Tab-separated table of C-alpha atoms in Angstrom:
chain	number	residue	atom	x	y	z
Y	1	THR	CA	53.370	-13.240	80.760
Y	2	ARG	CA	55.271	-12.609	77.976
Y	3	ALA	CA	56.008	-8.791	76.746
Y	4	SER	CA	55.293	-8.738	72.601
Y	5	SER	CA	57.227	-10.864	70.387
Y	6	PRO	CA	60.257	-8.731	67.864
Y	7	LEU	CA	59.069	-8.901	64.726
Y	8	ARG	CA	61.838	-11.393	63.478
Y	9	LEU	CA	62.443	-12.925	59.620
Y	10	ALA	CA	62.735	-15.948	58.590
Y	11	TYR	CA	62.994	-15.626	54.715
Y	12	VAL	CA	62.747	-12.567	52.496
Y	13	ASP	CA	63.435	-13.679	48.103
Y	14	THR	CA	65.566	-11.684	45.951
Y	15	ARG	CA	62.930	-9.746	44.439
Y	16	PHE	CA	61.757	-9.113	47.858
Y	17	THR	CA	58.074	-9.683	46.779
Y	18	THR	CA	58.234	-12.767	49.337
Y	19	ILE	CA	58.500	-12.920	53.660
Y	20	LYS	CA	58.505	-14.621	55.985
Y	21	LEU	CA	58.052	-13.412	60.053
Y	22	LYS	CA	58.247	-15.729	62.533
Y	23	ALA	CA	56.295	-14.690	66.011
Y	24	GLU	CA	55.938	-15.932	69.609
Y	25	ASP	CA	52.484	-16.463	70.792
Y	26	THR	CA	51.622	-15.456	75.103
Y	27	SER	CA	52.646	-18.977	74.953
Y	28	GLY	CA	55.412	-19.749	73.603
Y	29	ARG	CA	54.241	-20.768	70.973
Y	30	LEU	CA	56.485	-20.640	67.133
Y	31	HIS	CA	53.942	-19.036	64.319
Y	32	LEU	CA	55.136	-17.876	61.024
Y	33	ILE	CA	53.259	-15.216	58.676
Y	34	THR	CA	53.391	-15.590	54.603
Y	35	LEU	CA	53.337	-12.179	52.832
Y	36	GLN	CA	53.309	-11.553	49.317
Y	37	LEU	CA	54.355	-8.245	48.662
Y	38	LYS	CA	52.084	-6.572	45.660
Y	39	ALA	CA	53.076	-4.277	42.985
Y	40	GLN	CA	52.368	-0.974	44.724
Y	41	TYR	CA	53.415	-1.989	47.895
Y	42	PRO	CA	52.907	-0.145	50.386
Y	43	LYS	CA	49.852	1.434	49.292
Y	44	GLU	CA	48.030	-2.123	48.756
Y	45	ALA	CA	47.782	-4.497	51.596
Y	46	PRO	CA	49.751	-8.007	50.775
Y	47	GLU	CA	47.682	-10.513	50.496
Y	48	CYS	CA	49.323	-13.026	53.874
Y	49	TRP	CA	48.942	-16.916	54.641
Y	50	VAL	CA	48.874	-18.461	58.499
Y	51	ASP	CA	48.099	-21.317	59.951
Y	52	PHE	CA	45.027	-20.180	61.688
Y	53	PRO	CA	41.845	-22.113	62.523
Y	54	ILE	CA	39.638	-18.815	61.697
Y	55	PRO	CA	40.482	-16.228	58.725
Y	56	PHE	CA	42.228	-13.807	58.988
Y	57	ALA	CA	42.265	-10.682	57.539
Y	58	VAL	CA	44.836	-8.175	58.120
Y	59	SER	CA	43.722	-4.009	58.506
Y	60	TRP	CA	45.843	-2.468	56.384
Y	61	THR	CA	46.472	1.165	54.957
Y	62	SER	CA	49.314	3.294	53.409
Y	63	GLU	CA	50.849	4.304	56.204
Y	64	SER	CA	51.015	0.534	57.911
Y	65	SER	CA	54.242	-1.529	57.977
Y	66	LEU	CA	54.777	-5.220	58.842
Y	67	ALA	CA	55.198	-4.318	61.886
Y	68	SER	CA	51.193	-4.173	62.464
Y	69	VAL	CA	50.284	-7.279	60.599
Y	70	HIS	CA	52.904	-8.787	62.675
Y	71	ARG	CA	51.057	-6.860	65.422
Y	72	GLN	CA	47.709	-7.928	63.901
Y	73	PHE	CA	48.692	-11.491	64.159
Y	74	LEU	CA	49.954	-11.278	67.411
Y	75	ALA	CA	46.862	-10.054	68.753
Y	76	ALA	CA	44.456	-12.371	66.402
Y	77	ALA	CA	46.845	-15.796	68.136
Y	78	GLU	CA	45.945	-14.580	71.494
Y	79	SER	CA	42.139	-15.279	69.985
Y	80	LEU	CA	42.829	-18.448	69.785
Y	81	LYS	CA	44.989	-19.125	72.542
Y	82	SER	CA	42.744	-21.456	74.597
Y	83	PHE	CA	41.683	-23.624	71.665
Y	84	TRP	CA	45.341	-23.926	71.158
Y	85	ASP	CA	45.651	-25.560	75.157
Y	86	THR	CA	42.153	-27.543	74.417
Y	87	MET	CA	44.093	-29.375	71.393
Y	88	ASP	CA	47.393	-29.177	72.797
Y	89	GLU	CA	46.613	-31.333	75.515
Y	90	LEU	CA	44.853	-33.946	73.005
Y	91	ASP	CA	47.666	-34.085	72.153
Y	92	GLU	CA	49.998	-34.799	74.637
Y	93	LYS	CA	46.956	-36.635	76.691
Y	94	THR	CA	45.243	-39.211	74.573
Y	95	TRP	CA	46.666	-41.646	71.110
Y	96	VAL	CA	45.471	-39.125	68.749
Y	97	VAL	CA	45.706	-41.377	65.367
Y	98	GLU	CA	43.970	-38.346	62.985
Y	99	PRO	CA	46.239	-36.353	61.557
Y	100	GLU	CA	49.286	-38.007	62.088
Y	101	LYS	CA	50.821	-34.786	62.429
Y	102	PRO	CA	48.165	-32.098	62.860
Y	103	SER	CA	48.596	-28.072	61.889
Y	104	ARG	CA	47.246	-25.031	64.137
Y	105	SER	CA	44.568	-25.006	61.745
Y	106	ALA	CA	43.528	-28.987	62.271
Y	107	THR	CA	40.393	-28.381	64.368
Y	108	MET	CA	40.063	-32.558	64.271
Y	109	ARG	CA	41.213	-34.957	66.057
Y	110	ARG	CA	40.128	-39.044	66.173
Y	111	ILE	CA	41.331	-40.064	68.970
Y	112	VAL	CA	41.784	-43.510	70.290
Y	113	LEU	CA	39.112	-45.217	72.611
Y	114	GLY	CA	40.948	-48.571	72.965
Y	115	ASN	CA	39.450	-52.044	72.314
Y	116	ASN	CA	39.344	-51.050	68.549
Y	117	ALA	CA	37.553	-47.800	68.812
Y	118	SER	CA	37.545	-44.156	68.527
Y	119	ILE	CA	36.206	-41.180	68.593
Y	120	ASN	CA	36.737	-38.120	66.006
Y	121	ILE	CA	35.102	-34.744	67.369
Y	122	GLU	CA	35.425	-31.295	65.688
Y	123	VAL	CA	36.258	-28.080	67.505
Y	124	ASP	CA	34.276	-24.786	67.288
Y	125	PRO	CA	38.236	-22.792	67.299
Y	126	ARG	CA	36.464	-19.663	69.100
Y	127	HIS	CA	34.017	-21.570	71.525
Y	128	PRO	CA	36.871	-24.716	72.219
Y	129	THR	CA	35.221	-25.746	75.235
Y	130	MET	CA	31.901	-25.944	74.351
Y	131	LEU	CA	29.989	-29.400	73.408
Y	132	PRO	CA	32.662	-30.730	69.666
Y	133	ASP	CA	30.530	-32.769	66.895
Y	134	CYS	CA	32.075	-35.938	67.351
Y	135	PHE	CA	31.111	-39.379	66.362
Y	136	PHE	CA	32.653	-43.143	67.020
Y	137	LEU	CA	34.453	-45.499	64.389
Y	138	GLY	CA	34.111	-49.390	65.943
Y	139	ALA	CA	31.948	-52.367	66.896
Y	140	ASP	CA	28.851	-51.867	67.423
Y	141	HIS	CA	29.411	-54.079	71.037
Y	142	VAL	CA	31.774	-51.209	71.122
Y	143	VAL	CA	30.342	-47.911	70.609
Y	144	ASN	CA	26.752	-47.766	71.124
Y	145	PRO	CA	27.269	-48.245	74.753
Y	146	LEU	CA	29.737	-45.129	74.683
Y	147	GLY	CA	27.281	-42.870	72.523
Y	148	PHE	CA	24.404	-43.420	75.044
Y	149	LYS	CA	26.659	-42.644	77.658
Y	150	LEU	CA	27.253	-40.088	75.964
Y	151	SER	CA	23.314	-38.987	74.999
Y	152	LYS	CA	22.484	-39.873	79.199
Y	153	ASN	CA	25.225	-37.776	80.567
Y	154	ILE	CA	25.241	-34.782	78.175
Y	155	HIS	CA	23.676	-32.449	80.968
Y	156	LEU	CA	27.087	-33.037	82.728
Y	157	TRP	CA	28.873	-30.781	80.020
Y	158	ASP	CA	30.716	-27.676	81.646
Y	159	PRO	CA	32.538	-25.037	79.143
Y	160	THR	CA	34.274	-24.166	82.339
Y	161	ASN	CA	36.813	-27.410	82.464
Y	162	SER	CA	39.135	-28.778	79.664
Y	163	LEU	CA	37.352	-30.338	77.035
Y	164	LEU	CA	39.497	-33.341	77.590
Y	165	GLN	CA	38.531	-33.673	81.118
Y	166	ASN	CA	34.015	-32.885	80.280
Y	167	LEU	CA	34.742	-35.664	77.107
Y	168	LYS	CA	36.104	-37.688	80.578
Y	169	ASP	CA	32.901	-37.178	82.600
Y	170	VAL	CA	30.518	-37.699	79.373
Y	171	LEU	CA	31.798	-40.891	78.896
Y	172	GLU	CA	32.531	-42.449	82.670
Y	173	MET	CA	36.282	-43.193	80.710
Y	174	ASP	CA	39.434	-42.866	81.129
Y	175	PHE	CA	41.863	-41.987	77.294
Y	176	PRO	CA	44.132	-44.681	77.688
Y	177	SER	CA	48.026	-43.392	76.078
Y	178	ARG	CA	49.685	-44.789	73.398
Y	179	ALA	CA	51.853	-46.757	75.484
Y	180	THR	CA	49.443	-48.335	77.720
Y	181	LEU	CA	47.710	-49.651	74.624
Y	182	GLU	CA	50.968	-51.381	72.776
Y	183	LYS	CA	51.599	-53.186	74.788
Y	184	SER	CA	49.064	-55.176	74.576
Y	185	GLU	CA	46.976	-57.007	72.110
Y	186	PHE	CA	44.874	-53.643	70.279
Y	187	THR	CA	46.171	-53.116	67.238
Y	188	MET	CA	44.993	-50.301	64.741
Y	189	ASP	CA	46.371	-52.165	61.684
Y	190	CYS	CA	43.550	-53.769	59.303
Y	191	GLY	CA	43.584	-57.455	59.397
Y	192	ILE	CA	44.114	-58.458	55.934
Y	193	CYS	CA	47.318	-56.165	54.278
Y	194	TYR	CA	47.845	-55.384	58.060
Y	195	ALA	CA	48.752	-51.774	57.406
Y	196	TYR	CA	47.575	-48.937	58.437
Y	197	ARG	CA	46.702	-46.476	56.214
Y	198	LEU	CA	46.030	-47.270	52.489
Y	199	ASP	CA	45.597	-45.114	49.890
Y	200	GLY	CA	44.776	-42.368	52.557
Y	201	ALA	CA	41.407	-45.053	54.263
Y	202	ILE	CA	41.973	-45.687	57.665
Y	203	PRO	CA	41.207	-49.251	59.106
Y	204	ASP	CA	37.287	-47.946	59.874
Y	205	GLN	CA	35.611	-51.277	59.568
Y	206	VAL	CA	35.718	-53.797	62.411
Y	207	CYS	CA	34.381	-57.028	63.082
Y	208	ASP	CA	31.595	-57.122	64.960
Y	209	ASN	CA	32.528	-60.279	67.652
Y	210	GLY	CA	33.273	-59.170	70.853
Y	211	LYS	CA	35.866	-61.836	71.169
Y	212	CYS	CA	36.871	-60.494	67.982
Y	213	GLY	CA	36.923	-56.528	66.441
Y	214	GLN	CA	39.330	-56.519	63.936
Y	215	PRO	CA	39.454	-53.826	62.310
Y	216	PHE	CA	40.457	-53.964	58.189
Y	217	HIS	CA	40.328	-51.108	55.202
Y	218	GLN	CA	36.584	-51.416	53.651
Y	219	ALA	CA	38.828	-51.717	50.479
Y	220	CYS	CA	40.688	-55.063	51.760
Y	221	LEU	CA	37.550	-56.249	53.026
Y	222	TYR	CA	35.234	-55.499	50.086
Y	223	GLU	CA	37.631	-57.301	48.918
Y	224	TRP	CA	37.497	-60.852	50.963
Y	225	LEU	CA	33.857	-60.299	51.139
Y	226	ARG	CA	33.776	-60.587	46.948
Y	227	GLY	CA	36.431	-63.637	47.196
Y	228	LEU	CA	34.195	-66.158	49.403
Y	229	LEU	CA	31.975	-68.533	47.754
Y	230	SER	CA	29.513	-68.258	50.792
Y	231	SER	CA	29.547	-64.317	50.782
Y	232	ARG	CA	26.190	-62.640	49.130
Y	233	GLN	CA	25.014	-59.337	47.908
Y	234	SER	CA	21.712	-57.101	49.014
Y	235	PHE	CA	21.648	-54.228	47.266
Y	236	ASN	CA	24.395	-52.400	48.907
Y	237	ILE	CA	24.858	-54.405	51.669
Y	238	ILE	CA	27.455	-57.194	51.314
Y	239	PHE	CA	27.352	-60.864	53.617
Y	240	GLY	CA	29.613	-62.693	54.823
Y	241	GLU	CA	32.863	-64.286	57.002
Y	242	CYS	CA	35.407	-62.516	58.882
Y	243	PRO	CA	38.326	-63.190	58.019
Y	244	TYR	CA	39.823	-63.786	61.474
Y	245	CYS	CA	37.028	-65.420	63.232
Y	246	SER	CA	34.910	-66.568	60.463
Y	247	LYS	CA	31.626	-64.809	62.693
Y	248	PRO	CA	29.355	-62.758	60.423
Y	249	ILE	CA	29.932	-59.255	58.973
Y	250	THR	CA	28.271	-56.924	57.143
Y	251	LEU	CA	30.300	-53.722	54.331
Y	252	LYS	CA	27.857	-51.085	54.350
Y	253	MET	CA	29.271	-49.991	50.594
Y	254	SER	CA	27.120	-47.190	51.004
Y	255	GLU	CA	29.867	-45.320	54.059
Y	256	ARG	CA	32.826	-45.682	51.801
Y	257	LYS	CA	34.728	-42.890	51.145
Y	258	PRO	CA	35.796	-41.023	48.855
């Protein structure tokens, strides 16, 4: 175990009201603590911003100092060690497509499973190895069996194992690496606009034909289907043909994300 990180100044403005401190936790992760000093400082506690997945409240008295904030930060960071270990393993050993550059406060990961399918997980920072909230994205013929395995094997979940190991066990699969998938015919890009992001949206509509599985942005697929003479709409569902394989495809407009 490394010794307590010394107090290190990263930035201070000319009025000495905004201060940024560097901190290194026992795992060697570097952090930044941003402090806004009030007019009554040190009698009044400074405002504090940290990149944490849980609230960080400073305990402050008139005798407190920046060093005490630093010590409180390191103690709180130590309580999050297991959470960050969990997220770092996911980032290192799977292909995370969202967020593209995860912050230390980010509790969500969207992980590629292959076959143009992915899983969204929301990890509890206080209990990172417990079963996370999760849902699958992709064609029904791909994600439905995964959902069935998750339900069938939920009893295998062991909080003493890592979250990634548990996901492998309950889904009965290994998570493919980005390098492996990029050498195959796997694609995450929209089959209509050929981009991954469109106004912040990702291609979350997938053709359910087992020989196709091409993903599309909802907006792109909507415009495509709306332009087809053969398409029809019933309430919030549009029926038409896949731009790639011409097999039937549907788009539920109620699922459109803001």
